[in-house]
Amino acid sequence: DAGVTQSPTHLIKTRGQQVTLRCSPKSGHDTVSWYQQALGQGPQFIFQYYEEEERQRGNFPDRFSGHQFPNYSSELNVNALLLGDSALYLCASSLYEGVVVETQYFGPGTRLLVL
Amino acid sequence: QKEVEQDPGPLSVPEGAIVSLNCTYSNSAFQYFMWYRQYSRKGPELLMYTYSSGNKEDGRFTAQVDKSSKYISLFIRDSQPSDSATYLCAMSLTTDSWGKLQFGAGTQVVVTP
């Protein structure tokens, strides 16, 4: 049973560029959350997708956007990259069952470097 | 002030010792408390979660929550070199907000043989 997968594993971009990161959730999961983890910091919640809609959002600017596809996979897009966007981007998946949300499983992350 | 404070370490202990980790938080509305383990170049892995104040034990791991003091702890007994990792505390307001976890900065633990 494949866990959460993310692609690419590493990425180098320059300031002002745009980037798209991809996530495939664990089999049977329907909810995807994205986090940004700067070096030496804990993950910070960006947003969560369920039923192809953004369900919750953290304190990130509109440059950060996302999408969820019918097969539950998800993309994170970041426009107009800044040096401060350099971080590990983590995707976590879970199964939403009413008010009970199952344990979140994290992927290995995509390490983004902005030069 | 951050909502969740966690000493970054590193915390170095000899094999077999008890590892003691803790976090403090400022938002008394947090209800669910988790501990994650993150190995280098990996995503976080959930170790334990608790809801109410008190202790919860799972094998070598014990989690404690003291809501009155806004303080949570994780103890690892009989520590092994394989326990060397960064330990992150996390918390959420409700089960519906489990996607929106508030993490501490993580404590790096090194268990030496």
CSV table of N, CA and C in Angstrom, one decimal, chain A:
chain,number,residue,atom,x,y,z
A,1,ASP,N,0.9,-1.2,0.0
A,1,ASP,CA,0.0,0.0,0.0
A,1,ASP,C,0.9,1.2,0.0
A,2,ALA,N,0.8,2.0,-1.1
A,2,ALA,CA,1.7,3.2,-1.2
A,2,ALA,C,1.2,4.2,-0.2
A,3,GLY,N,2.1,4.9,0.4
A,3,GLY,CA,1.8,6.0,1.3
A,3,GLY,C,1.6,7.3,0.5
A,4,VAL,N,1.8,8.4,1.1
A,4,VAL,CA,1.7,9.7,0.5
A,4,VAL,C,3.0,9.9,-0.4
A,5,THR,N,2.8,10.2,-1.6
A,5,THR,CA,3.9,10.5,-2.5
A,5,THR,C,3.9,12.0,-3.0
A,6,GLN,N,5.1,12.5,-3.1
A,6,GLN,CA,5.2,13.9,-3.6
A,6,GLN,C,6.2,14.0,-4.7
A,7,SER,N,6.0,14.9,-5.6
A,7,SER,CA,6.9,15.2,-6.6
A,7,SER,C,7.0,16.7,-7.0
A,8,PRO,N,8.1,17.2,-7.4
A,8,PRO,CA,9.4,16.5,-7.4
A,8,PRO,C,10.0,16.4,-5.9
A,9,THR,N,11.1,15.8,-5.8
A,9,THR,CA,11.7,15.7,-4.4
A,9,THR,C,12.5,17.0,-4.1
A,10,HIS,N,13.1,17.6,-5.1
A,10,HIS,CA,13.9,18.8,-5.0
A,10,HIS,C,13.6,19.7,-6.2
A,11,LEU,N,13.7,21.0,-5.9
A,11,LEU,CA,13.4,22.0,-7.0
A,11,LEU,C,14.2,23.2,-6.7
A,12,ILE,N,14.8,23.8,-7.8
A,12,ILE,CA,15.5,25.1,-7.7
A,12,ILE,C,14.8,26.1,-8.6
A,13,LYS,N,14.4,27.2,-8.1
A,13,LYS,CA,13.8,28.3,-8.9
A,13,LYS,C,14.4,29.6,-8.6
A,14,THR,N,14.1,30.6,-9.4
A,14,THR,CA,14.6,31.9,-9.2
A,14,THR,C,13.5,32.8,-8.8
A,15,ARG,N,13.8,33.9,-8.1
A,15,ARG,CA,12.8,34.9,-7.7
A,15,ARG,C,11.9,35.3,-8.8
A,16,GLY,N,10.6,35.4,-8.5
A,16,GLY,CA,9.6,35.8,-9.5
A,16,GLY,C,9.0,34.7,-10.3
A,17,GLN,N,9.6,33.5,-10.3
A,17,GLN,CA,9.1,32.4,-11.1
A,17,GLN,C,7.9,31.8,-10.3
A,18,GLN,N,7.3,30.8,-11.0
A,18,GLN,CA,6.1,30.1,-10.5
A,18,GLN,C,6.5,28.7,-10.3
A,19,VAL,N,5.9,28.0,-9.4
A,19,VAL,CA,6.2,26.6,-9.2
A,19,VAL,C,4.9,25.8,-8.9
A,20,THR,N,4.9,24.5,-9.3
A,20,THR,CA,3.8,23.6,-9.0
A,20,THR,C,4.3,22.4,-8.4
A,21,LEU,N,3.8,22.0,-7.2
A,21,LEU,CA,4.2,20.8,-6.5
A,21,LEU,C,3.0,19.9,-6.5
A,22,ARG,N,3.3,18.6,-6.5
A,22,ARG,CA,2.2,17.6,-6.6
A,22,ARG,C,2.2,16.6,-5.5
A,23,CYS,N,1.0,16.1,-5.2
A,23,CYS,CA,0.9,15.2,-4.0
A,23,CYS,C,-0.2,14.1,-4.4
A,24,SER,N,0.2,12.9,-4.1
A,24,SER,CA,-0.8,11.8,-4.3
A,24,SER,C,-1.1,11.2,-2.9
A,25,PRO,N,-2.3,11.3,-2.4
A,25,PRO,CA,-2.6,10.8,-1.0
A,25,PRO,C,-2.5,9.3,-0.9
A,26,LYS,N,-2.4,8.9,0.4
A,26,LYS,CA,-2.5,7.5,0.7
A,26,LYS,C,-3.8,6.9,0.2
A,27,SER,N,-3.7,5.6,-0.3
A,27,SER,CA,-4.9,5.0,-0.8
A,27,SER,C,-6.0,5.0,0.2
A,28,GLY,N,-7.2,5.4,-0.2
A,28,GLY,CA,-8.4,5.4,0.6
A,28,GLY,C,-8.6,6.8,1.3
A,29,HIS,N,-7.6,7.7,1.2
A,29,HIS,CA,-7.8,9.0,1.8
A,29,HIS,C,-8.4,10.0,0.8
A,30,ASP,N,-9.1,11.0,1.3
A,30,ASP,CA,-9.8,11.9,0.5
A,30,ASP,C,-9.5,13.4,0.8
A,31,THR,N,-8.7,13.6,1.8
A,31,THR,CA,-8.4,15.0,2.3
A,31,THR,C,-6.9,15.2,2.2
A,32,VAL,N,-6.5,16.3,1.6
A,32,VAL,CA,-5.1,16.7,1.5
A,32,VAL,C,-4.8,18.0,2.2
A,33,SER,N,-3.8,18.1,3.0
A,33,SER,CA,-3.4,19.3,3.6
A,33,SER,C,-1.9,19.6,3.2
A,34,TRP,N,-1.6,20.9,3.0
A,34,TRP,CA,-0.3,21.3,2.7
A,34,TRP,C,0.3,22.1,3.8
A,35,TYR,N,1.6,21.9,4.0
A,35,TYR,CA,2.4,22.6,5.0
A,35,TYR,C,3.7,23.1,4.5
A,36,GLN,N,4.2,24.2,5.0
A,36,GLN,CA,5.5,24.7,4.7
A,36,GLN,C,6.4,24.6,5.9
A,37,GLN,N,7.5,24.0,5.8
A,37,GLN,CA,8.4,23.8,6.9
A,37,GLN,C,9.8,24.5,6.6
A,38,ALA,N,10.0,25.6,7.1
A,38,ALA,CA,11.3,26.3,7.0
A,38,ALA,C,12.4,25.6,7.8
A,39,LEU,N,13.6,25.8,7.5
A,39,LEU,CA,14.7,25.1,8.1
A,39,LEU,C,14.7,25.4,9.6
A,40,GLY,N,14.7,24.4,10.4
A,40,GLY,CA,14.7,24.6,11.9
A,40,GLY,C,13.4,24.9,12.5
A,41,GLN,N,12.3,24.9,11.7
A,41,GLN,CA,11.0,25.3,12.2
A,41,GLN,C,10.0,24.1,12.1
A,42,GLY,N,8.9,24.2,12.8
A,42,GLY,CA,7.9,23.2,12.6
A,42,GLY,C,7.1,23.6,11.4
A,43,PRO,N,6.3,22.6,10.9
A,43,PRO,CA,5.5,22.8,9.7
A,43,PRO,C,4.4,23.9,10.0
A,44,GLN,N,4.1,24.7,9.0
A,44,GLN,CA,3.1,25.7,9.1
A,44,GLN,C,2.0,25.4,8.1
A,45,PHE,N,0.8,25.4,8.5
A,45,PHE,CA,-0.4,25.0,7.7
A,45,PHE,C,-0.6,26.0,6.6
A,46,ILE,N,-0.7,25.5,5.4
A,46,ILE,CA,-1.1,26.4,4.3
A,46,ILE,C,-2.5,26.4,3.9
A,47,PHE,N,-3.0,25.2,3.5
A,47,PHE,CA,-4.5,25.0,3.3
A,47,PHE,C,-4.8,23.5,3.2
A,48,GLN,N,-6.1,23.2,3.2
A,48,GLN,CA,-6.6,21.8,3.2
A,48,GLN,C,-7.6,21.7,2.1
A,49,TYR,N,-7.6,20.6,1.3
A,49,TYR,CA,-8.6,20.4,0.3
A,49,TYR,C,-9.4,19.1,0.6
A,50,TYR,N,-10.7,19.3,0.4
A,50,TYR,CA,-11.6,18.1,0.5
A,50,TYR,C,-12.7,18.3,-0.5
A,51,GLU,N,-13.0,17.2,-1.2
A,51,GLU,CA,-14.1,17.3,-2.2
A,51,GLU,C,-13.8,18.4,-3.2
A,52,GLU,N,-12.5,18.5,-3.6
A,52,GLU,CA,-12.0,19.4,-4.6
A,52,GLU,C,-12.2,20.9,-4.3
A,53,GLU,N,-12.4,21.2,-3.0
A,53,GLU,CA,-12.5,22.5,-2.6
A,53,GLU,C,-11.6,22.8,-1.4
A,54,GLU,N,-11.2,24.1,-1.3
A,54,GLU,CA,-10.3,24.5,-0.2
A,54,GLU,C,-11.2,24.6,1.0
A,55,ARG,N,-10.9,23.8,2.0
A,55,ARG,CA,-11.8,23.8,3.2
A,55,ARG,C,-11.3,24.7,4.3
A,56,GLN,N,-10.0,24.8,4.5
A,56,GLN,CA,-9.4,25.6,5.5
A,56,GLN,C,-8.2,26.2,4.9
A,57,ARG,N,-7.8,27.4,5.5
A,57,ARG,CA,-6.6,28.1,5.0
A,57,ARG,C,-5.8,28.7,6.2
A,58,GLY,N,-4.5,28.6,6.1
A,58,GLY,CA,-3.7,29.3,7.1
A,58,GLY,C,-3.3,30.7,6.7
A,59,ASN,N,-2.4,31.3,7.4
A,59,ASN,CA,-2.0,32.7,7.1
A,59,ASN,C,-1.0,32.8,6.0
A,60,PHE,N,-1.4,32.4,4.8
A,60,PHE,CA,-0.5,32.5,3.7
A,60,PHE,C,-1.1,33.4,2.6
A,61,PRO,N,-0.3,34.2,1.9
A,61,PRO,CA,-0.9,35.1,0.9
A,61,PRO,C,-1.5,34.4,-0.3
A,62,ASP,N,-2.2,35.1,-1.1
A,62,ASP,CA,-2.9,34.5,-2.3
A,62,ASP,C,-1.9,34.0,-3.3
A,63,ARG,N,-0.6,34.3,-3.2
A,63,ARG,CA,0.4,33.7,-4.1
A,63,ARG,C,0.4,32.2,-4.0
A,64,PHE,N,-0.1,31.7,-2.9
A,64,PHE,CA,-0.2,30.3,-2.6
A,64,PHE,C,-1.6,29.8,-3.0
A,65,SER,N,-1.7,28.9,-4.0
A,65,SER,CA,-3.0,28.4,-4.4
A,65,SER,C,-2.9,26.9,-4.6
A,66,GLY,N,-4.0,26.3,-4.6
A,66,GLY,CA,-4.0,24.8,-4.8
A,66,GLY,C,-5.2,24.3,-5.6
A,67,HIS,N,-5.1,23.0,-5.7
A,67,HIS,CA,-6.2,22.3,-6.5
A,67,HIS,C,-6.2,20.9,-6.0
A,68,GLN,N,-7.4,20.3,-6.0
A,68,GLN,CA,-7.6,18.9,-5.8
A,68,GLN,C,-8.3,18.3,-6.9
A,69,PHE,N,-7.9,17.2,-7.4
A,69,PHE,CA,-8.5,16.5,-8.6
A,69,PHE,C,-9.5,15.5,-8.1
A,70,PRO,N,-10.3,15.0,-9.1
A,70,PRO,CA,-11.3,14.0,-8.7
A,70,PRO,C,-10.7,12.7,-8.1
A,71,ASN,N,-9.4,12.4,-8.4
A,71,ASN,CA,-8.8,11.2,-7.9
A,71,ASN,C,-8.1,11.5,-6.5
A,72,TYR,N,-8.4,12.7,-6.0
A,72,TYR,CA,-8.0,13.2,-4.6
A,72,TYR,C,-6.5,13.7,-4.6
A,73,SER,N,-5.8,13.5,-5.7
A,73,SER,CA,-4.5,14.1,-5.7
A,73,SER,C,-4.6,15.6,-5.7
A,74,SER,N,-3.5,16.2,-5.4
A,74,SER,CA,-3.5,17.7,-5.2
A,74,SER,C,-2.3,18.4,-5.7
A,75,GLU,N,-2.4,19.6,-6.1
A,75,GLU,CA,-1.3,20.5,-6.5
A,75,GLU,C,-1.2,21.7,-5.6
A,76,LEU,N,0.0,22.1,-5.3
A,76,LEU,CA,0.2,23.4,-4.7
A,76,LEU,C,1.0,24.3,-5.7
A,77,ASN,N,0.4,25.5,-5.9
A,77,ASN,CA,1.1,26.4,-6.8
A,77,ASN,C,1.5,27.7,-6.0
A,78,VAL,N,2.7,28.1,-6.3
A,78,VAL,CA,3.2,29.3,-5.7
A,78,VAL,C,3.7,30.3,-6.8
A,79,ASN,N,3.1,31.5,-6.9
A,79,ASN,CA,3.5,32.5,-7.9
A,79,ASN,C,4.4,33.5,-7.3
A,80,ALA,N,5.1,34.2,-8.2
A,80,ALA,CA,6.0,35.3,-7.8
A,80,ALA,C,6.9,34.9,-6.6
A,81,LEU,N,7.7,33.9,-6.8
A,81,LEU,CA,8.5,33.3,-5.7
A,81,LEU,C,9.4,34.3,-5.1
A,82,LEU,N,9.5,34.2,-3.8
A,82,LEU,CA,10.4,35.1,-3.0
A,82,LEU,C,11.4,34.2,-2.4
A,83,LEU,N,12.5,34.8,-2.0
A,83,LEU,CA,13.6,34.0,-1.3
A,83,LEU,C,13.1,33.3,-0.1
A,84,GLY,N,12.2,33.9,0.6
A,84,GLY,CA,11.6,33.4,1.8
A,84,GLY,C,10.7,32.2,1.6
A,85,ASP,N,10.4,31.9,0.4
A,85,ASP,CA,9.6,30.7,0.1
A,85,ASP,C,10.4,29.4,0.1
A,86,SER,N,11.7,29.6,0.2
A,86,SER,CA,12.6,28.4,0.3
A,86,SER,C,12.2,27.6,1.5
A,87,ALA,N,11.9,26.3,1.4
A,87,ALA,CA,11.4,25.5,2.5
A,87,ALA,C,11.1,24.1,2.0
A,88,LEU,N,10.8,23.3,3.0
A,88,LEU,CA,10.3,21.9,2.7
A,88,LEU,C,8.8,22.0,2.6
A,89,TYR,N,8.2,21.6,1.6
A,89,TYR,CA,6.7,21.6,1.4
A,89,TYR,C,6.2,20.2,1.6
A,90,LEU,N,5.4,20.1,2.6
A,90,LEU,CA,4.8,18.8,3.0
A,90,LEU,C,3.4,18.6,2.7
A,91,CYS,N,3.0,17.5,2.2
A,91,CYS,CA,1.6,17.1,2.0
A,91,CYS,C,1.2,16.1,3.0
A,92,ALA,N,0.0,16.2,3.5
A,92,ALA,CA,-0.5,15.2,4.4
A,92,ALA,C,-1.9,14.8,4.0
A,93,SER,N,-2.2,13.5,4.1
A,93,SER,CA,-3.5,13.1,3.7
A,93,SER,C,-4.2,12.4,4.8
A,94,SER,N,-5.5,12.4,4.8
A,94,SER,CA,-6.3,11.8,5.8
A,94,SER,C,-7.7,11.5,5.2
A,95,LEU,N,-8.5,10.7,6.0
A,95,LEU,CA,-9.8,10.4,5.6
A,95,LEU,C,-10.8,11.1,6.4
A,96,TYR,N,-11.7,11.9,5.8
A,96,TYR,CA,-12.7,12.6,6.6
A,96,TYR,C,-14.0,11.8,6.7
A,97,GLU,N,-14.3,11.6,8.0
A,97,GLU,CA,-15.5,10.9,8.3
A,97,GLU,C,-16.4,11.7,9.2
A,98,GLY,N,-17.2,12.5,8.7
A,98,GLY,CA,-18.0,13.4,9.5
A,98,GLY,C,-17.1,14.3,10.3
A,99,VAL,N,-17.2,14.4,11.6
A,99,VAL,CA,-16.4,15.3,12.4
A,99,VAL,C,-15.1,14.6,12.8
A,100,VAL,N,-15.0,13.3,12.6
A,100,VAL,CA,-13.8,12.6,13.0
A,100,VAL,C,-12.8,12.5,11.8
A,101,VAL,N,-11.7,13.1,12.0
A,101,VAL,CA,-10.7,13.0,10.9
A,101,VAL,C,-9.6,12.0,11.3
A,102,GLU,N,-9.3,11.1,10.4
A,102,GLU,CA,-8.3,10.1,10.8
A,102,GLU,C,-6.9,10.7,10.8
A,103,THR,N,-6.1,9.9,11.4
A,103,THR,CA,-4.7,10.3,11.5
A,103,THR,C,-4.1,10.8,10.1
A,104,GLN,N,-3.4,11.9,10.2
A,104,GLN,CA,-2.8,12.4,9.0
A,104,GLN,C,-1.5,11.7,8.7
A,105,TYR,N,-1.3,11.3,7.5
A,105,TYR,CA,0.0,10.7,7.0
A,105,TYR,C,0.7,11.8,6.2
A,106,PHE,N,2.0,12.0,6.5
A,106,PHE,CA,2.8,13.0,5.8
A,106,PHE,C,3.6,12.3,4.7
A,107,GLY,N,3.8,13.0,3.6
A,107,GLY,CA,4.7,12.6,2.6
A,107,GLY,C,6.1,13.0,2.9
A,108,PRO,N,7.1,12.7,2.1
A,108,PRO,CA,8.5,13.0,2.4
A,108,PRO,C,8.8,14.5,2.1
A,109,GLY,N,7.9,15.2,1.4
A,109,GLY,CA,8.1,16.6,1.1
A,109,GLY,C,8.9,16.9,-0.2
A,110,THR,N,8.7,18.1,-0.6
A,110,THR,CA,9.5,18.7,-1.7
A,110,THR,C,10.3,19.8,-1.2
A,111,ARG,N,11.6,19.7,-1.4
A,111,ARG,CA,12.5,20.8,-0.9
A,111,ARG,C,12.7,21.8,-2.0
A,112,LEU,N,12.2,23.0,-1.8
A,112,LEU,CA,12.2,24.1,-2.8
A,112,LEU,C,13.3,25.1,-2.4
A,113,LEU,N,14.2,25.4,-3.3
A,113,LEU,CA,15.2,26.5,-3.1
A,113,LEU,C,14.9,27.6,-4.1
A,114,VAL,N,14.8,28.8,-3.6
A,114,VAL,CA,14.6,30.0,-4.4
A,114,VAL,C,15.8,30.8,-4.4
A,115,LEU,N,16.4,31.1,-5.6
A,115,LEU,CA,17.6,31.8,-5.6
A,115,LEU,C,17.4,33.2,-6.2
